[in-house]
Short mmCIF file of N, CA and C in Angstrom, two decimals:
data_model
loop_
_atom_site.label_atom_id
_atom_site.label_comp_id
_atom_site.label_asym_id
_atom_site.label_seq_id
_atom_site.Cartn_x
_atom_site.Cartn_y
_atom_site.Cartn_z
N UNK R 6 17.60 18.07 -102.11
CA UNK R 6 17.71 19.53 -101.72
C UNK R 6 16.40 19.95 -101.08
N UNK R 7 16.14 20.48 -99.89
CA UNK R 7 15.16 21.12 -98.81
C UNK R 7 15.15 22.13 -99.35
N UNK R 8 14.01 22.53 -99.12
CA UNK R 8 13.96 24.39 -98.97
C UNK R 8 12.95 24.67 -97.57
N UNK R 9 13.61 25.71 -97.67
CA UNK R 9 13.04 26.86 -96.33
C UNK R 9 12.46 28.15 -96.93
N UNK R 10 11.60 28.44 -96.00
CA UNK R 10 11.21 30.01 -95.97
C UNK R 10 10.98 30.59 -94.90
N UNK R 11 11.92 31.59 -94.55
CA UNK R 11 11.54 32.62 -93.62
C UNK R 11 11.45 34.21 -93.93
N UNK R 12 9.94 34.22 -93.32
CA UNK R 12 9.25 35.50 -93.76
C UNK R 12 9.57 36.38 -93.08
N UNK R 13 10.03 37.74 -93.24
CA UNK R 13 10.25 38.68 -92.45
C UNK R 13 8.73 39.95 -92.20
N UNK R 14 8.48 40.18 -91.14
CA UNK R 14 6.98 40.75 -91.37
C UNK R 14 7.12 42.22 -91.41
N UNK R 15 6.56 42.99 -91.67
CA UNK R 15 6.68 44.47 -91.52
C UNK R 15 5.62 45.16 -92.82
N UNK R 16 5.76 46.36 -92.75
CA UNK R 16 5.22 47.41 -93.74
C UNK R 16 6.01 48.33 -94.78
N UNK R 17 5.28 47.99 -96.28
CA UNK R 17 6.56 48.64 -97.00
C UNK R 17 6.92 50.21 -97.36
N UNK R 18 7.89 50.56 -97.75
CA UNK R 18 7.50 52.19 -97.67
C UNK R 18 8.39 52.72 -96.49
N UNK R 19 9.03 54.41 -96.88
CA UNK R 19 10.11 54.69 -96.21
C UNK R 19 9.23 54.99 -94.38
N UNK R 20 8.37 55.36 -94.79
CA UNK R 20 6.90 56.01 -93.30
C UNK R 20 7.57 54.77 -92.52
N UNK R 21 7.66 53.87 -93.03
CA UNK R 21 7.23 51.82 -91.53
C UNK R 21 9.00 52.02 -91.56
N UNK R 22 10.28 52.29 -92.05
CA UNK R 22 10.80 51.72 -92.37
C UNK R 22 11.51 51.06 -90.69
N UNK R 23 11.73 51.91 -89.75
CA UNK R 23 12.25 51.74 -88.83
C UNK R 23 11.37 51.65 -87.34
N UNK R 24 10.35 51.38 -87.61
CA UNK R 24 8.96 50.97 -86.61
C UNK R 24 9.38 50.06 -85.61
N UNK R 25 8.38 49.70 -84.58
CA UNK R 25 8.60 48.36 -84.23
C UNK R 25 7.76 47.21 -85.03
N UNK R 26 6.67 48.07 -85.49
CA UNK R 26 6.07 46.96 -87.24
C UNK R 26 6.86 45.99 -87.76
N UNK R 27 8.33 47.03 -88.16
CA UNK R 27 9.09 46.28 -89.34
C UNK R 27 10.66 45.66 -88.51
N UNK R 28 10.17 45.10 -87.50
CA UNK R 28 11.42 44.31 -86.88
C UNK R 28 11.65 43.20 -87.80
N UNK R 29 10.78 42.78 -88.51
CA UNK R 29 10.66 41.13 -89.35
C UNK R 29 11.62 42.30 -90.58
N UNK R 30 11.04 43.01 -91.20
CA UNK R 30 11.46 43.35 -92.06
C UNK R 30 13.68 43.71 -91.90
N UNK R 31 14.32 44.39 -91.02
CA UNK R 31 14.91 44.39 -90.06
C UNK R 31 16.14 43.10 -90.46
N UNK R 32 15.39 42.22 -88.96
CA UNK R 32 16.37 41.43 -89.23
C UNK R 32 16.62 40.34 -90.41
N UNK R 33 15.41 40.44 -91.62
CA UNK R 33 16.12 39.52 -92.91
C UNK R 33 16.79 40.21 -93.03
N UNK R 34 16.54 41.78 -93.21
CA UNK R 34 17.40 42.68 -94.42
C UNK R 34 19.02 41.96 -93.72
N UNK R 35 19.19 42.17 -92.34
CA UNK R 35 20.75 41.82 -91.43
C UNK R 35 20.85 40.38 -91.87
N UNK R 36 20.13 39.60 -92.04
CA UNK R 36 20.42 37.82 -92.29
C UNK R 36 20.73 37.94 -93.84
N UNK R 37 20.44 38.81 -94.46
CA UNK R 37 20.80 38.77 -96.21
C UNK R 37 21.87 39.42 -96.26
N UNK R 38 22.09 40.77 -95.54
CA UNK R 38 23.95 41.10 -95.77
C UNK R 38 24.63 39.84 -95.34
N UNK R 39 24.20 39.32 -93.99
CA UNK R 39 25.59 38.85 -93.74
C UNK R 39 25.23 37.32 -94.79
N UNK R 40 25.00 37.25 -95.66
CA UNK R 40 25.60 36.23 -96.48
C UNK R 40 25.50 36.81 -97.82
N UNK R 41 25.58 37.96 -97.83
CA UNK R 41 25.73 38.78 -99.08
C UNK R 41 25.09 38.07 -100.46
N UNK R 42 23.37 38.04 -100.13
CA UNK R 42 22.52 38.68 -101.10
C UNK R 42 21.63 39.13 -100.89
N UNK R 43 20.77 39.73 -102.03
CA UNK R 43 20.06 41.17 -101.96
C UNK R 43 18.89 40.51 -102.30
N UNK R 44 18.08 41.65 -101.87
CA UNK R 44 16.30 40.91 -102.02
C UNK R 44 15.92 41.81 -103.34
N UNK R 45 15.28 41.12 -103.89
CA UNK R 45 14.74 40.69 -105.60
C UNK R 45 13.13 41.47 -105.65
N UNK R 46 12.99 42.74 -106.05
CA UNK R 46 11.63 42.98 -105.93
C UNK R 46 10.62 42.32 -106.99
N UNK R 47 9.52 41.82 -106.08
CA UNK R 47 8.71 41.26 -107.21
C UNK R 47 7.43 42.16 -107.02
N UNK R 48 6.29 41.57 -107.83
CA UNK R 48 5.09 42.69 -107.40
C UNK R 48 4.82 43.00 -106.03
N UNK R 49 4.61 41.87 -105.63
CA UNK R 49 3.99 41.65 -103.86
C UNK R 49 4.99 41.71 -103.05
N UNK R 50 6.63 41.00 -103.48
CA UNK R 50 7.14 40.87 -102.53
C UNK R 50 8.56 41.02 -102.50
N UNK R 51 9.25 40.63 -101.75
CA UNK R 51 10.73 40.77 -102.22
C UNK R 51 11.29 39.51 -101.33
N UNK R 52 12.12 39.15 -102.25
CA UNK R 52 12.94 37.53 -102.15
C UNK R 52 14.18 37.49 -102.45
N UNK R 53 15.16 36.90 -101.62
CA UNK R 53 15.95 36.28 -102.17
C UNK R 53 15.68 35.04 -102.22
N UNK R 54 17.41 34.42 -101.94
CA UNK R 54 17.27 32.82 -102.17
C UNK R 54 19.49 32.80 -101.38
N UNK R 55 19.58 31.51 -100.36
CA UNK R 55 20.69 31.69 -100.02
C UNK R 55 21.03 30.21 -100.01
N UNK R 56 21.97 30.03 -100.06
CA UNK R 56 22.30 28.44 -99.93
C UNK R 56 23.00 28.12 -98.91
N UNK R 57 22.42 27.03 -98.16
CA UNK R 57 23.23 26.09 -96.72
C UNK R 57 23.17 25.13 -96.57
N UNK R 58 24.55 24.35 -97.03
CA UNK R 58 25.05 23.38 -97.38
C UNK R 58 23.85 22.32 -98.51
N UNK R 59 23.28 23.13 -99.42
CA UNK R 59 23.03 22.40 -100.17
C UNK R 59 21.34 22.65 -100.25
N UNK R 60 20.94 22.70 -99.98
CA UNK R 60 20.01 23.78 -98.97
C UNK R 60 19.09 24.90 -99.87
N UNK R 61 17.91 25.09 -100.25
CA UNK R 61 17.83 26.45 -100.70
C UNK R 61 16.89 27.24 -99.33
N UNK R 62 17.51 28.31 -98.79
CA UNK R 62 16.87 28.70 -97.93
C UNK R 62 16.03 30.42 -98.28
N UNK R 63 14.91 30.36 -98.69
CA UNK R 63 14.31 31.42 -99.12
C UNK R 63 13.88 32.62 -98.47
N UNK R 64 14.45 33.68 -98.52
CA UNK R 64 14.33 34.53 -97.66
C UNK R 64 12.96 35.70 -98.28
N UNK R 65 11.86 36.28 -97.38
CA UNK R 65 10.68 36.52 -97.76
C UNK R 65 9.89 38.18 -97.70
N UNK R 66 10.33 38.91 -97.86
CA UNK R 66 9.54 40.16 -97.24
C UNK R 66 8.55 40.56 -98.05
N UNK R 67 7.13 40.28 -97.48
CA UNK R 67 5.88 40.92 -98.25
C UNK R 67 6.05 42.04 -98.57
N UNK R 68 6.09 42.98 -99.93
CA UNK R 68 5.53 44.41 -99.69
C UNK R 68 3.87 45.00 -99.90
N UNK R 69 2.94 43.55 -99.59
CA UNK R 69 2.34 44.70 -98.71
C UNK R 69 2.34 44.90 -97.29
N UNK R 70 0.86 45.58 -97.29
CA UNK R 70 0.72 45.99 -95.54
C UNK R 70 0.42 44.78 -94.67
N UNK R 71 1.44 44.88 -93.54
CA UNK R 71 1.25 43.98 -92.51
C UNK R 71 0.15 42.53 -92.54
N UNK R 72 -1.40 43.50 -92.91
CA UNK R 72 -2.38 42.29 -92.93
C UNK R 72 -3.04 41.72 -94.03
N UNK R 73 -1.96 42.12 -95.18
CA UNK R 73 -1.96 40.99 -96.58
C UNK R 73 -0.51 39.67 -96.42
N UNK R 74 -0.30 39.99 -95.05
CA UNK R 74 1.34 38.57 -95.51
C UNK R 74 0.95 37.28 -96.32
N UNK R 75 0.00 36.78 -96.01
CA UNK R 75 -0.85 35.50 -95.96
C UNK R 75 -0.22 35.37 -97.55
N UNK R 76 -0.52 36.28 -98.69
CA UNK R 76 -0.70 35.89 -100.36
C UNK R 76 0.56 35.55 -100.37
N UNK R 77 1.69 36.59 -100.15
CA UNK R 77 3.04 36.73 -100.90
C UNK R 77 3.77 35.07 -100.19
N UNK R 78 3.35 34.54 -98.67
CA UNK R 78 4.20 33.58 -98.10
C UNK R 78 3.39 32.42 -98.61
N UNK R 79 2.21 32.43 -99.03
CA UNK R 79 0.98 31.19 -99.63
C UNK R 79 1.90 31.17 -101.19
N UNK R 80 2.36 32.65 -101.80
CA UNK R 80 2.70 32.18 -103.16
C UNK R 80 4.61 31.42 -103.32
N UNK R 81 4.94 31.80 -102.44
CA UNK R 81 5.90 31.54 -102.63
C UNK R 81 5.69 29.84 -102.09
N UNK R 82 5.06 29.44 -100.91
CA UNK R 82 5.00 28.15 -100.26
C UNK R 82 4.90 26.90 -101.29
N UNK R 83 3.55 27.43 -101.71
CA UNK R 83 3.01 26.74 -102.78
C UNK R 83 4.30 26.69 -104.34
N UNK R 84 5.26 27.92 -104.70
CA UNK R 84 5.77 26.96 -105.73
C UNK R 84 7.05 26.01 -105.23
N UNK R 85 7.25 26.87 -104.14
CA UNK R 85 8.36 25.85 -103.84
C UNK R 85 8.52 24.37 -103.03
N UNK R 86 6.88 24.55 -103.21
CA UNK R 86 6.50 23.25 -102.06
C UNK R 86 6.74 22.78 -100.75
N UNK R 87 6.95 24.21 -99.88
CA UNK R 87 7.02 24.48 -98.20
C UNK R 87 5.88 24.31 -97.98
N UNK R 88 6.55 23.48 -96.70
CA UNK R 88 5.46 22.89 -95.86
C UNK R 88 4.96 23.82 -94.88
N UNK R 89 4.25 24.35 -94.51
CA UNK R 89 4.38 24.89 -92.94
C UNK R 89 5.14 24.35 -91.97
N UNK R 90 5.93 23.29 -91.64
CA UNK R 90 6.74 22.67 -90.73
C UNK R 90 8.40 23.09 -91.13
N UNK R 91 8.53 23.97 -92.20
CA UNK R 91 9.70 24.20 -93.18
C UNK R 91 9.69 25.97 -92.84
N UNK R 92 8.22 26.72 -92.34
CA UNK R 92 8.40 28.17 -92.56
C UNK R 92 9.05 28.69 -91.01
N UNK R 93 9.38 29.67 -91.14
CA UNK R 93 10.04 30.67 -89.93
C UNK R 93 9.03 32.29 -90.65
N UNK R 94 7.81 32.45 -89.13
CA UNK R 94 8.00 34.04 -89.62
C UNK R 94 8.49 34.76 -88.50
N UNK R 95 9.21 35.54 -88.91
CA UNK R 95 9.94 36.13 -87.74
C UNK R 95 8.64 37.96 -87.50
N UNK R 96 8.15 38.20 -86.54
CA UNK R 96 7.36 39.33 -86.27
C UNK R 96 8.00 39.73 -85.13
N UNK R 97 6.86 41.16 -85.00
CA UNK R 97 7.09 41.93 -83.35
C UNK R 97 6.16 41.22 -82.43
N UNK R 98 6.80 41.28 -81.36
CA UNK R 98 5.49 40.46 -80.17
C UNK R 98 5.44 41.65 -79.66
N UNK R 99 4.21 42.37 -79.13
CA UNK R 99 4.05 43.15 -78.31
C UNK R 99 3.57 42.06 -76.77
N UNK R 100 3.39 41.20 -76.81
CA UNK R 100 3.29 40.29 -75.65
C UNK R 100 4.60 39.92 -74.85
N UNK R 101 5.70 40.20 -75.65
CA UNK R 101 6.91 40.32 -74.58
C UNK R 101 7.73 41.31 -75.19
N UNK R 102 8.57 41.96 -73.57
CA UNK R 102 9.15 42.92 -73.19
C UNK R 102 9.90 43.06 -74.42
N UNK R 103 10.79 44.50 -74.47
CA UNK R 103 11.43 44.84 -75.13
C UNK R 103 13.17 44.25 -74.90
N UNK R 104 12.78 43.46 -76.23
CA UNK R 104 14.53 42.81 -76.24
C UNK R 104 14.43 41.70 -76.24
N UNK R 105 12.87 41.32 -75.79
CA UNK R 105 12.78 39.29 -75.11
C UNK R 105 12.91 38.82 -76.46
N UNK R 106 13.54 37.50 -77.08
CA UNK R 106 13.97 37.34 -78.53
C UNK R 106 12.81 35.71 -78.09
N UNK R 107 12.05 35.30 -78.46
CA UNK R 107 11.55 33.83 -78.47
C UNK R 107 11.17 33.21 -79.54
N UNK R 108 11.22 31.88 -79.78
CA UNK R 108 10.99 30.97 -81.03
C UNK R 108 9.63 30.18 -80.42
N UNK R 109 8.42 29.87 -81.05
CA UNK R 109 7.39 29.33 -80.89
C UNK R 109 7.26 28.32 -82.26
N UNK R 110 6.48 27.31 -82.03
CA UNK R 110 5.58 27.00 -82.78
C UNK R 110 4.36 26.28 -82.64
N UNK R 111 3.43 27.37 -84.04
CA UNK R 111 1.93 26.86 -84.12
C UNK R 111 1.71 27.82 -83.00
N UNK R 112 0.75 27.76 -82.61
CA UNK R 112 -0.43 28.31 -81.25
C UNK R 112 -1.53 29.82 -81.92
N UNK R 113 -1.71 30.29 -81.39
CA UNK R 113 -2.79 31.46 -81.94
C UNK R 113 -1.53 32.58 -82.12
N UNK R 114 -2.49 33.96 -82.71
CA UNK R 114 -1.92 34.63 -83.16
C UNK R 114 -1.98 35.91 -82.15
N UNK R 115 -2.83 35.77 -81.14
CA UNK R 115 -2.27 36.92 -80.28
C UNK R 115 -3.29 38.14 -80.85
N UNK R 116 -3.69 38.31 -81.69
CA UNK R 116 -4.42 39.19 -82.56
C UNK R 116 -3.69 40.31 -83.61
N UNK R 117 -2.33 39.34 -84.14
CA UNK R 117 -1.30 40.05 -84.62
C UNK R 117 -2.04 39.48 -86.71
N UNK R 118 -2.24 40.77 -87.10
CA UNK R 118 -2.97 40.76 -88.14
C UNK R 118 -1.95 40.51 -88.88
N UNK R 119 -0.79 40.60 -88.96
CA UNK R 119 0.02 39.95 -90.19
C UNK R 119 0.15 38.29 -90.13
N UNK R 120 0.44 37.57 -88.96
CA UNK R 120 -0.05 36.31 -88.75
C UNK R 120 -1.60 35.55 -88.53
N UNK R 121 -2.74 36.45 -88.58
CA UNK R 121 -4.14 36.08 -89.15
C UNK R 121 -3.79 35.54 -90.38
N UNK R 122 -3.50 36.78 -91.63
CA UNK R 122 -3.52 36.30 -92.47
C UNK R 122 -2.71 35.08 -93.14
N UNK R 123 -1.16 34.92 -92.74
CA UNK R 123 -0.96 33.95 -93.31
C UNK R 123 -1.07 32.23 -92.77
N UNK R 124 -1.70 32.47 -91.77
CA UNK R 124 -2.54 31.38 -91.24
C UNK R 124 -3.97 31.12 -92.03
N UNK R 125 -4.69 32.23 -92.57
CA UNK R 125 -5.39 31.87 -93.12
C UNK R 125 -5.60 31.87 -94.55
N UNK R 126 -4.18 32.02 -94.97
CA UNK R 126 -3.84 31.70 -96.46
C UNK R 126 -2.87 30.73 -96.08
N UNK R 127 -2.42 29.60 -95.55
CA UNK R 127 -1.55 28.88 -95.65
C UNK R 127 -2.94 27.37 -95.10
N UNK R 128 -3.87 27.77 -94.16
CA UNK R 128 -4.52 26.66 -93.75
C UNK R 128 -3.88 25.67 -92.84
N UNK R 129 -2.87 26.42 -91.91
CA UNK R 129 -2.35 25.91 -91.04
C UNK R 129 -1.79 27.00 -89.88
N UNK R 130 -1.65 26.89 -88.38
CA UNK R 130 -0.92 27.35 -88.22
C UNK R 130 0.27 27.08 -87.49
N UNK R 131 1.20 26.16 -87.98
CA UNK R 131 1.86 24.95 -87.47
C UNK R 131 2.74 25.56 -87.73
N UNK R 132 3.79 26.58 -88.49
CA UNK R 132 4.98 26.97 -88.72
C UNK R 132 5.62 27.60 -87.50
N UNK R 133 6.75 27.75 -87.84
CA UNK R 133 7.47 28.55 -86.92
C UNK R 133 7.54 30.35 -86.90
N UNK R 134 7.48 30.51 -85.31
CA UNK R 134 7.64 32.17 -85.39
C UNK R 134 8.82 32.34 -84.12
N UNK R 135 9.71 33.35 -84.71
CA UNK R 135 10.65 34.31 -84.21
C UNK R 135 10.11 35.41 -83.54
N UNK R 136 9.64 35.46 -82.30
CA UNK R 136 9.01 36.30 -81.97
C UNK R 136 9.60 37.62 -81.06
N UNK R 137 9.82 38.82 -81.95
CA UNK R 137 10.74 40.04 -81.04
C UNK R 137 9.51 41.32 -80.29
N UNK R 138 10.31 40.95 -79.21
CA UNK R 138 9.68 41.88 -78.07
C UNK R 138 9.91 42.94 -78.57
N UNK R 139 8.75 43.77 -78.52
CA UNK R 139 8.76 44.70 -78.91
C UNK R 139 7.91 46.37 -77.87
N UNK R 140 7.58 45.09 -76.73
CA UNK R 140 6.84 46.12 -75.28
C UNK R 140 5.25 46.15 -76.01
N UNK R 141 5.24 46.98 -74.90
CA UNK R 141 3.70 47.45 -74.56
C UNK R 141 3.72 49.18 -74.51
N UNK R 142 2.82 49.73 -75.21
CA UNK R 142 2.64 51.17 -74.76
C UNK R 142 2.23 50.80 -73.19
N UNK R 143 2.49 52.02 -72.25
CA UNK R 143 1.98 51.79 -71.03
C UNK R 143 0.64 51.78 -70.94
N UNK R 144 -0.20 51.13 -69.88
CA UNK R 144 -1.95 51.48 -69.99
C UNK R 144 -2.14 52.95 -69.47
N UNK R 145 -3.07 52.94 -70.56
CA UNK R 145 -3.98 54.66 -70.38
C UNK R 145 -3.32 55.44 -71.24
N UNK R 146 -2.11 54.61 -72.36
CA UNK R 146 -1.06 55.44 -73.36
C UNK R 146 -1.68 55.30 -74.32
N UNK R 147 -1.06 54.82 -75.44
CA UNK R 147 -1.54 55.22 -76.77
C UNK R 147 -2.32 53.83 -77.25
N UNK R 148 -2.66 53.30 -77.96
CA UNK R 148 -3.44 51.71 -79.20
C UNK R 148 -2.09 51.15 -79.48
N UNK R 149 -2.29 50.07 -79.64
CA UNK R 149 -1.35 49.02 -79.38
C UNK R 149 -1.00 49.37 -80.97
N UNK R 150 -2.17 49.67 -81.92
CA UNK R 150 -2.18 49.58 -83.19
C UNK R 150 -1.22 50.88 -83.27
N UNK R 151 -0.91 51.89 -82.91
CA UNK R 151 -0.19 53.13 -83.24
C UNK R 151 0.67 52.73 -82.45
N UNK R 152 1.26 52.16 -81.53
CA UNK R 152 2.69 52.25 -80.89
C UNK R 152 3.50 51.08 -81.68
N UNK R 153 2.96 50.15 -82.04
CA UNK R 153 3.62 49.45 -83.21
C UNK R 153 4.11 50.03 -84.52
N UNK R 154 3.39 51.34 -85.06
CA UNK R 154 3.83 52.12 -85.87
C UNK R 154 4.94 53.57 -85.78
N UNK R 155 5.08 53.62 -84.49
CA UNK R 155 6.29 54.19 -83.81
C UNK R 155 8.00 53.32 -84.05
N UNK R 156 8.66 54.73 -84.09
CA UNK R 156 9.65 54.56 -84.36
C UNK R 156 10.36 53.40 -82.79
N UNK R 157 11.36 53.16 -83.14
CA UNK R 157 12.19 52.66 -81.60
C UNK R 157 12.35 54.19 -80.95
N UNK R 158 12.39 53.37 -79.54
CA UNK R 158 12.45 55.02 -79.19
C UNK R 158 14.75 54.93 -78.82
N UNK R 159 15.15 56.48 -78.21
CA UNK R 159 16.62 56.22 -77.96
C UNK R 159 17.16 55.23 -77.39
N UNK R 160 16.27 54.39 -76.26
CA UNK R 160 17.18 53.70 -75.75
C UNK R 160 16.96 52.56 -76.44
N UNK R 161 15.97 52.16 -76.57
CA UNK R 161 15.72 50.80 -77.45
C UNK R 161 16.68 50.56 -78.55
N UNK R 162 17.05 51.85 -79.40
CA UNK R 162 18.12 52.26 -80.54
C UNK R 162 19.30 52.04 -80.32
N UNK R 163 19.39 51.74 -78.89
CA UNK R 163 21.13 51.52 -78.62
C UNK R 163 21.15 50.36 -78.68
N UNK R 164 19.95 49.20 -78.04
CA UNK R 164 20.53 48.12 -78.17
C UNK R 164 19.95 47.46 -79.33
N UNK R 165 18.65 47.36 -80.06
CA UNK R 165 18.95 47.60 -81.72
C UNK R 165 19.65 46.24 -82.00
N UNK R 166 20.81 46.54 -82.75
CA UNK R 166 21.71 46.20 -83.81
C UNK R 166 22.03 45.42 -82.66
N UNK R 167 22.27 45.05 -81.96
CA UNK R 167 22.73 43.85 -81.17
C UNK R 167 21.54 42.88 -80.66
N UNK R 168 20.80 43.29 -80.74
CA UNK R 168 19.20 41.78 -80.74
C UNK R 168 19.27 41.70 -82.00
N UNK R 169 19.39 42.19 -82.63
CA UNK R 169 19.23 41.91 -84.77
C UNK R 169 20.26 40.83 -84.49
N UNK R 170 21.54 41.36 -84.42
CA UNK R 170 22.38 40.36 -84.57
C UNK R 170 21.84 39.50 -83.63
N UNK R 171 21.58 38.95 -82.55
CA UNK R 171 20.82 37.90 -81.66
C UNK R 171 19.64 36.97 -82.25
N UNK R 172 18.92 37.99 -82.95
CA UNK R 172 17.54 37.13 -83.57
C UNK R 172 18.96 36.48 -85.06
N UNK R 173 19.39 37.13 -85.75
CA UNK R 173 19.95 36.13 -87.16
C UNK R 173 20.47 34.87 -86.17
N UNK R 174 21.54 34.89 -85.27
CA UNK R 174 22.40 33.76 -84.59
C UNK R 174 20.48 32.56 -84.35
N UNK R 175 19.88 33.14 -84.01
CA UNK R 175 18.36 32.03 -83.62
C UNK R 175 17.87 31.61 -84.89
N UNK R 176 17.66 32.47 -85.94
CA UNK R 176 17.61 32.10 -86.97
C UNK R 176 18.37 31.32 -87.86
N UNK R 177 19.54 31.61 -87.43
CA UNK R 177 20.64 29.83 -88.26
C UNK R 177 20.25 29.04 -87.39
N UNK R 178 20.59 28.92 -86.23
CA UNK R 178 19.97 27.61 -85.23
C UNK R 178 18.83 27.27 -85.74
N UNK R 179 18.11 28.01 -85.73
CA UNK R 179 16.25 27.07 -86.18
C UNK R 179 16.80 26.74 -87.31
N UNK R 180 17.95 26.94 -88.04
CA UNK R 180 17.64 26.40 -90.11
C UNK R 180 18.77 25.14 -89.59
N UNK R 181 19.73 25.29 -88.54
CA UNK R 181 20.33 23.66 -88.63
C UNK R 181 19.28 22.62 -88.18
N UNK R 182 19.21 22.62 -86.87
CA UNK R 182 18.07 21.99 -86.15
C UNK R 182 16.59 21.67 -87.33
N UNK R 183 16.47 22.68 -88.14
CA UNK R 183 15.04 21.98 -89.33
C UNK R 183 16.21 21.02 -89.86
N UNK R 184 16.89 21.09 -90.59
CA UNK R 184 17.54 20.43 -91.84
C UNK R 184 18.29 18.89 -90.92
N UNK R 185 18.32 18.77 -89.83
CA UNK R 185 18.86 17.97 -88.93
C UNK R 185 17.84 17.32 -88.66
N UNK R 186 16.71 17.83 -88.05
CA UNK R 186 14.87 17.39 -88.29
C UNK R 186 14.92 16.11 -89.91
N UNK R 187 14.92 16.85 -90.50
CA UNK R 187 14.76 16.25 -92.04
C UNK R 187 15.51 15.07 -92.74
N UNK R 188 16.68 15.60 -91.79
CA UNK R 188 17.87 13.95 -92.53
C UNK R 188 17.56 12.90 -92.08
N UNK R 189 16.83 13.56 -90.50
CA UNK R 189 16.50 12.16 -89.83
C UNK R 189 14.77 11.52 -90.14
N UNK R 190 14.10 12.32 -90.37
CA UNK R 190 13.50 11.91 -91.37
C UNK R 190 13.74 10.68 -92.29
N UNK R 191 13.87 11.08 -93.23
CA UNK R 191 14.72 10.85 -94.48
C UNK R 191 15.68 9.75 -94.37
N UNK R 192 16.02 9.73 -93.03
CA UNK R 192 17.28 8.03 -92.76
C UNK R 192 16.03 7.19 -92.40
N UNK R 193 14.74 7.57 -91.41
CA UNK R 193 14.26 6.60 -90.70
C UNK R 193 13.25 6.06 -91.73
#
């Protein structure tokens, strides 16, 4: 049985629930709902597990603030002996326009404090990422840190559920691809 870890980034509390920075939580909530599993709160994180063709897929929402996401990620990765190659982090991405969803393996953090902490705690940047474009504030407008802590605007909200479903689909594709790669490696 293989273990995979999918981490949704966000901030705890109702104040941040519908902000751009919490899109990782929103997407993981939708994925958990699709598989009829619920998150259980531990001290510093919320976790659930779904079974996918015999493998365990662990879903994690760190419940400390964004810049401390690495501790919970490291805790579960160590507990289940999950290497970075079997970890997917779902994050907001200001360098992509709203609604653009891209997969990425490794690379820099582009100033994203949640990613910085995960890289520091895992000692690796070679994990997978699902980057959900939230756009940038207009030039001369608010700071990026303030922008990502704002709720989605009315126009964005009309598209959000469809985009979250698309993101869930991309996560399912990642699980299938990752499982198939592991199966090939074990047969080689």
